[in-house]
Amino acid sequence: MELVDLIGKTPMIEVDGVYLKLEYLNPSGSHKDRIALYMLRDAQEKGLKKGDYVVEYTSGNTGIAVTWISRILGFKPVIVVPESISPQKISIIKLLGGEVRTISGDENGEKYAQELANELGGIYLAQSRNLANFQAHYETTAPEILSQAEDVECFVMGVGTGGTLYGVGKYLKERKGVKNFMLVPRGSVLQQELMGKKEEDEEILEGFSYHSFDDLIKKTIEEKIVDELRVVSAEQAKEGMRMLFKLGIPAGATAGANYYYARKIREERGCKVVTLIPDLIYKYPKIMEEL
Ligand code: PMP
């Protein structure tokens, strides 16, 4: 067995009618292993060769996953990150053999990454619009969920690129008519675009999208994959994290947000709810101190 064969097939547990898919058990620690493998395999089919540069713009988990798999497959990863991400994620990327370029909040990360890839003669994966991101979840995460929670009725997920909600949500809706709930980060551009108003900025939940309205998220709206929007605050995410800690799951903030709303929707609707636990708290010491 190869290391990349350990990606996916993550377990699911049930707590009071809420089903939690434990994606942090992927080898590099998040659901992003799935999409990194899909995007890199796709790039290989399009001509990416050993020794070529692979560039990605990411708030961290995709950078860790892309670096890890690139090193195994023989590519040279260069990861562009916003300066706001936790220093631990940067250290992990570097220790795995990735090169890191940090950009300020005002810089356009997508543009920076594309230009860098051109300069290096490599490719820019562009997870926020790469359909391999969607496909990874449509072809792996979603069928796994259906085999683990056959009678799922509701799916709850916050969005970064939107790839998970798009892939899982589309599959579950097509097969089972599942109701999909998109968590919209409070104070984000998404809140403004989708709900017509933006509350004041507050603490950012690393992993969710605050500054852009990306292609895969647009597709979930255009294709009517999303049934309801719910605004999620950092305080609600922390409440969810505290509850997960009590269950023995030391999860990250986006998992806290997902769990908080999965429980709420279970209470409101009585439906069988599935959500993801994307990663663990260890990469985020700052939020750990605040819980
Ligand atoms: N949680 C965490 C911890 C993440 O890193 C991400 C991706 N940035 C998400 C949730 C959202 O996943 P997606 O990009 O598929 O919307």
Coordinates of C-alpha atoms and ligand atoms in Angstrom, one line a residue:
M1 CA 0.0 0.0 0.0
E2 CA 1.2 3.5 -0.8
L3 CA 0.7 6.5 1.5
V4 CA -1.8 8.2 -0.9
D5 CA -4.0 5.1 -0.7
L6 CA -4.8 6.0 2.8
I7 CA -6.8 9.1 1.6
G8 CA -10.5 8.9 2.2
K9 CA -12.7 6.1 3.6
T10 CA -12.9 8.1 6.8
P11 CA -15.2 6.9 9.6
M12 CA -18.5 8.4 10.6
I13 CA -20.0 8.6 14.1
E14 CA -23.4 9.5 15.3
V15 CA -24.3 11.8 18.2
D16 CA -28.1 12.4 18.8
G17 CA -29.1 12.1 15.2
V18 CA -26.2 14.1 13.9
Y19 CA -23.7 12.2 11.8
L20 CA -20.1 13.4 11.8
K21 CA -17.7 12.4 9.1
L22 CA -14.2 12.5 10.6
E23 CA -12.2 14.0 7.7
Y24 CA -9.3 15.0 10.0
L25 CA -8.4 11.3 9.8
N26 CA -7.1 11.8 6.3
P27 CA -3.3 11.3 6.3
S28 CA -2.3 15.0 6.2
G29 CA -5.1 16.0 8.6
S30 CA -8.0 17.3 6.5
H31 CA -10.6 16.6 3.7
K32 CA -8.2 18.5 1.4
D33 CA -6.1 15.4 0.8
R34 CA -9.0 14.2 -1.4
I35 CA -8.9 17.3 -3.6
A36 CA -5.2 17.6 -3.7
L37 CA -4.9 14.1 -5.1
Y38 CA -7.6 14.7 -7.7
M39 CA -6.2 18.0 -8.8
L40 CA -2.7 16.7 -9.1
R41 CA -3.7 13.5 -11.0
D42 CA -5.8 15.7 -13.3
A43 CA -2.7 18.0 -13.9
Q44 CA -0.6 14.9 -14.6
E45 CA -3.1 13.8 -17.2
K46 CA -2.8 17.3 -18.7
G47 CA 1.0 17.0 -18.9
L48 CA 2.5 17.9 -15.5
K49 CA 5.7 16.0 -15.2
K50 CA 8.1 15.0 -12.3
G51 CA 10.2 17.9 -11.3
D52 CA 7.6 20.5 -12.5
Y53 CA 6.5 23.3 -10.1
V54 CA 3.0 23.2 -8.7
V55 CA 1.6 26.4 -7.3
E56 CA -1.4 26.8 -5.1
Y57 CA -3.1 29.7 -3.2
T58 CA -4.6 28.5 0.0
S59 CA -5.5 29.4 3.6
G60 CA -3.5 26.3 4.6
N61 CA -5.0 22.8 4.6
T62 CA -4.9 22.6 0.8
G63 CA -1.3 23.8 1.0
I64 CA -0.4 21.0 3.4
A65 CA -2.2 18.4 1.3
V66 CA -0.8 19.6 -2.0
T67 CA 2.8 19.8 -0.6
W68 CA 2.5 16.3 0.9
I69 CA 1.2 14.6 -2.2
S70 CA 3.5 16.7 -4.6
R71 CA 6.5 15.4 -2.7
I72 CA 5.3 11.8 -3.0
L73 CA 4.6 12.2 -6.7
G74 CA 7.8 14.1 -7.5
F75 CA 6.6 17.7 -8.1
K76 CA 7.9 20.9 -6.5
P77 CA 5.2 22.6 -4.5
V78 CA 5.1 26.4 -4.0
I79 CA 2.3 27.5 -1.7
V80 CA 1.0 31.1 -1.6
V81 CA -0.7 32.0 1.7
P82 CA -2.3 35.1 3.2
E83 CA -0.3 36.5 6.1
S84 CA -3.3 35.9 8.4
I85 CA -2.9 32.1 8.5
S86 CA -1.7 30.3 11.5
P87 CA 2.2 30.1 11.6
Q88 CA 1.8 26.4 12.4
K89 CA 0.4 25.7 9.0
I90 CA 3.3 27.5 7.4
S91 CA 5.8 25.4 9.4
I92 CA 4.1 22.1 8.4
I93 CA 4.2 23.1 4.7
K94 CA 7.9 23.9 5.0
L95 CA 8.7 20.8 7.0
L96 CA 7.0 18.7 4.3
G97 CA 9.2 20.3 1.7
G98 CA 7.1 23.1 0.3
E99 CA 8.2 26.6 -0.5
V100 CA 6.0 29.3 1.1
R101 CA 5.2 32.7 -0.3
T102 CA 3.3 35.0 2.1
I103 CA 1.2 37.8 0.7
S104 CA -0.6 40.7 2.4
G105 CA -4.3 40.9 2.8
D106 CA -4.5 43.6 0.0
E107 CA -2.8 41.5 -2.6
N108 CA -4.8 39.4 -5.1
G109 CA -3.7 35.8 -4.2
E110 CA -5.1 34.2 -7.4
K111 CA -3.3 36.7 -9.6
Y112 CA -0.1 36.3 -7.7
A113 CA -0.2 32.5 -7.9
Q114 CA -1.0 32.5 -11.6
E115 CA 1.8 34.8 -12.4
L116 CA 4.2 32.8 -10.2
A117 CA 3.2 29.6 -12.0
N118 CA 3.8 31.2 -15.4
E119 CA 7.2 32.5 -14.2
L120 CA 8.3 29.1 -12.9
G121 CA 6.9 27.2 -16.0
G122 CA 4.6 25.2 -13.7
I123 CA 0.9 25.0 -13.1
Y124 CA -1.5 26.8 -10.8
L125 CA -4.0 24.4 -9.4
A126 CA -6.7 27.1 -8.5
Q127 CA -8.8 25.0 -6.1
S128 CA -11.5 27.7 -6.0
R129 CA -12.5 27.0 -9.7
N130 CA -10.9 23.6 -10.4
L131 CA -13.6 21.1 -11.1
A132 CA -11.3 18.3 -9.8
N133 CA -12.1 19.8 -6.4
F134 CA -15.8 19.2 -6.9
Q135 CA -15.2 15.8 -8.4
A136 CA -13.1 14.5 -5.5
H137 CA -16.1 15.1 -3.2
Y138 CA -18.7 14.0 -5.7
E139 CA -16.9 10.7 -6.4
T140 CA -15.4 9.9 -3.0
T141 CA -16.8 11.8 0.0
A142 CA -20.4 11.7 -1.0
P143 CA -20.7 8.0 -1.9
E144 CA -18.9 7.2 1.4
I145 CA -21.5 9.3 3.3
L146 CA -24.4 7.5 1.6
S147 CA -23.0 4.1 2.4
Q148 CA -22.5 5.2 6.1
A149 CA -25.7 7.1 6.6
E150 CA -28.2 5.7 4.1
D151 CA -31.2 7.6 5.2
V152 CA -29.5 11.1 5.4
E153 CA -32.0 13.9 5.0
C154 CA -30.0 17.1 5.6
F155 CA -26.4 18.1 4.9
V156 CA -24.7 21.1 6.6
M157 CA -21.4 22.6 5.5
G158 CA -19.6 25.9 5.7
V159 CA -17.7 27.0 2.6
G160 CA -14.1 27.9 1.7
T161 CA -13.9 27.0 -2.0
G162 CA -17.4 25.5 -1.8
G163 CA -16.0 22.3 -3.3
T164 CA -17.2 20.1 -0.5
L165 CA -20.7 21.5 -0.5
Y166 CA -20.9 21.4 -4.2
G167 CA -19.7 17.8 -4.6
V168 CA -21.4 16.2 -1.6
G169 CA -24.5 18.4 -1.8
K170 CA -25.1 17.7 -5.5
Y171 CA -24.6 13.9 -5.1
L172 CA -26.9 13.6 -2.1
K173 CA -29.6 15.8 -3.6
E174 CA -29.5 13.8 -6.9
R175 CA -29.7 10.4 -5.1
K176 CA -31.8 11.2 -2.0
G177 CA -33.3 14.6 -2.4
V178 CA -31.3 15.8 0.6
K179 CA -31.7 19.4 1.9
N180 CA -28.4 21.3 1.8
F181 CA -27.6 24.0 4.2
M182 CA -24.7 26.4 3.4
L183 CA -23.1 28.2 6.3
V184 CA -22.2 31.7 5.3
P185 CA -19.4 33.3 7.4
R186 CA -20.7 36.4 9.3
G187 CA -18.9 39.5 8.0
S188 CA -17.9 37.9 4.7
V189 CA -18.3 39.1 1.1
L190 CA -20.5 36.0 0.7
Q191 CA -22.9 37.4 3.2
Q192 CA -23.1 40.6 1.3
E193 CA -23.5 38.9 -2.1
L194 CA -25.9 36.2 -1.1
M195 CA -28.0 37.9 1.6
G196 CA -27.8 41.6 0.6
K197 CA -26.2 42.8 3.8
K198 CA -23.0 42.3 5.7
E199 CA -22.7 42.5 9.5
E200 CA -19.7 43.9 11.0
D201 CA -16.4 42.0 10.5
E202 CA -15.4 39.9 13.4
E203 CA -13.0 37.2 14.0
I204 CA -12.2 35.0 11.0
L205 CA -12.8 31.2 11.0
E206 CA -9.7 29.9 9.2
G207 CA -10.8 27.7 6.3
F208 CA -14.0 29.5 5.5
S209 CA -14.2 32.2 2.7
Y210 CA -14.4 35.9 3.7
H211 CA -13.1 37.9 0.9
S212 CA -14.4 36.5 -2.4
F213 CA -17.4 34.8 -4.0
D214 CA -15.6 32.0 -5.9
D215 CA -16.7 29.9 -8.9
L216 CA -17.6 26.7 -7.2
I217 CA -19.7 28.5 -4.6
K218 CA -21.5 30.3 -7.5
K219 CA -22.2 26.9 -9.1
T220 CA -23.9 25.6 -5.9
I221 CA -26.2 28.5 -6.1
E222 CA -26.8 28.4 -9.9
E223 CA -27.5 24.7 -9.9
K224 CA -29.8 25.0 -6.9
I225 CA -27.8 22.7 -4.8
V226 CA -28.3 24.9 -1.7
D227 CA -31.7 24.9 -0.1
E228 CA -31.0 27.3 2.8
L229 CA -28.3 29.8 3.9
R230 CA -27.4 30.3 7.6
V231 CA -25.0 32.9 8.8
V232 CA -22.4 31.6 11.2
S233 CA -20.4 33.6 13.7
A234 CA -17.1 32.9 15.4
E235 CA -18.9 32.7 18.7
Q236 CA -21.2 30.0 17.4
A237 CA -18.2 28.1 16.0
K238 CA -16.5 28.3 19.4
E239 CA -19.7 27.0 21.1
G240 CA -19.7 24.0 18.6
M241 CA -16.0 23.4 19.4
R242 CA -16.7 23.3 23.1
M243 CA -19.4 20.7 22.5
L244 CA -17.1 18.7 20.3
F245 CA -14.4 18.8 22.9
K246 CA -16.9 17.3 25.4
L247 CA -17.5 14.4 23.0
G248 CA -13.7 13.9 22.9
I249 CA -13.1 15.5 19.4
P250 CA -10.6 18.3 19.6
A251 CA -11.8 19.9 16.3
G252 CA -10.9 23.1 14.5
A253 CA -13.2 26.1 14.2
T254 CA -14.9 25.2 10.9
A255 CA -15.9 21.8 12.5
G256 CA -17.3 23.8 15.4
A257 CA -19.4 25.9 13.1
N258 CA -20.6 22.8 11.1
Y259 CA -21.5 21.0 14.3
Y260 CA -23.2 24.0 15.9
Y261 CA -25.6 24.3 12.9
A262 CA -26.0 20.5 12.4
R263 CA -27.4 20.3 15.9
K264 CA -29.6 23.3 15.4
I265 CA -31.0 21.9 12.2
R266 CA -31.6 18.6 13.8
E267 CA -33.5 20.3 16.6
E268 CA -35.5 22.5 14.2
R269 CA -36.3 19.9 11.5
G270 CA -35.9 16.5 13.2
C271 CA -34.0 15.4 10.0
K272 CA -31.1 13.0 10.0
V273 CA -28.2 15.4 9.6
V274 CA -24.7 14.8 8.2
T275 CA -21.8 17.2 8.5
L276 CA -18.0 17.1 8.3
I277 CA -15.3 17.5 10.9
P278 CA -12.6 18.9 8.5
D279 CA -9.6 19.2 10.8
L280 CA -8.3 19.3 14.4
I281 CA -7.5 22.3 16.6
Y282 CA -3.7 21.7 17.0
K283 CA -2.8 24.0 14.0
Y284 CA -4.7 26.9 15.7
P285 CA -3.1 27.7 19.1
K286 CA -4.7 31.2 19.2
I287 CA -8.3 29.9 19.1
M288 CA -7.3 27.2 21.6
E289 CA -6.5 29.9 24.2
E290 CA -9.9 31.5 23.6
L291 CA -12.1 28.5 24.2
Ligands
PMP1 N1 -12.7 23.7 6.9 C1 -11.4 23.8 6.8 C2 -10.6 23.6 8.0 C3 -10.9 24.1 5.6 O1 -9.5 24.2 5.5 C4 -11.7 24.3 4.5 C5 -11.1 24.7 3.1 N2 -10.5 25.9 3.1 C6 -13.1 24.2 4.6 C7 -13.6 23.9 5.9 C8 -14.1 24.4 3.5 O2 -14.0 23.4 2.5 P1 -14.3 23.8 1.0 O3 -13.1 24.5 0.5 O4 -14.5 22.5 0.3 O5 -15.5 24.7 0.9

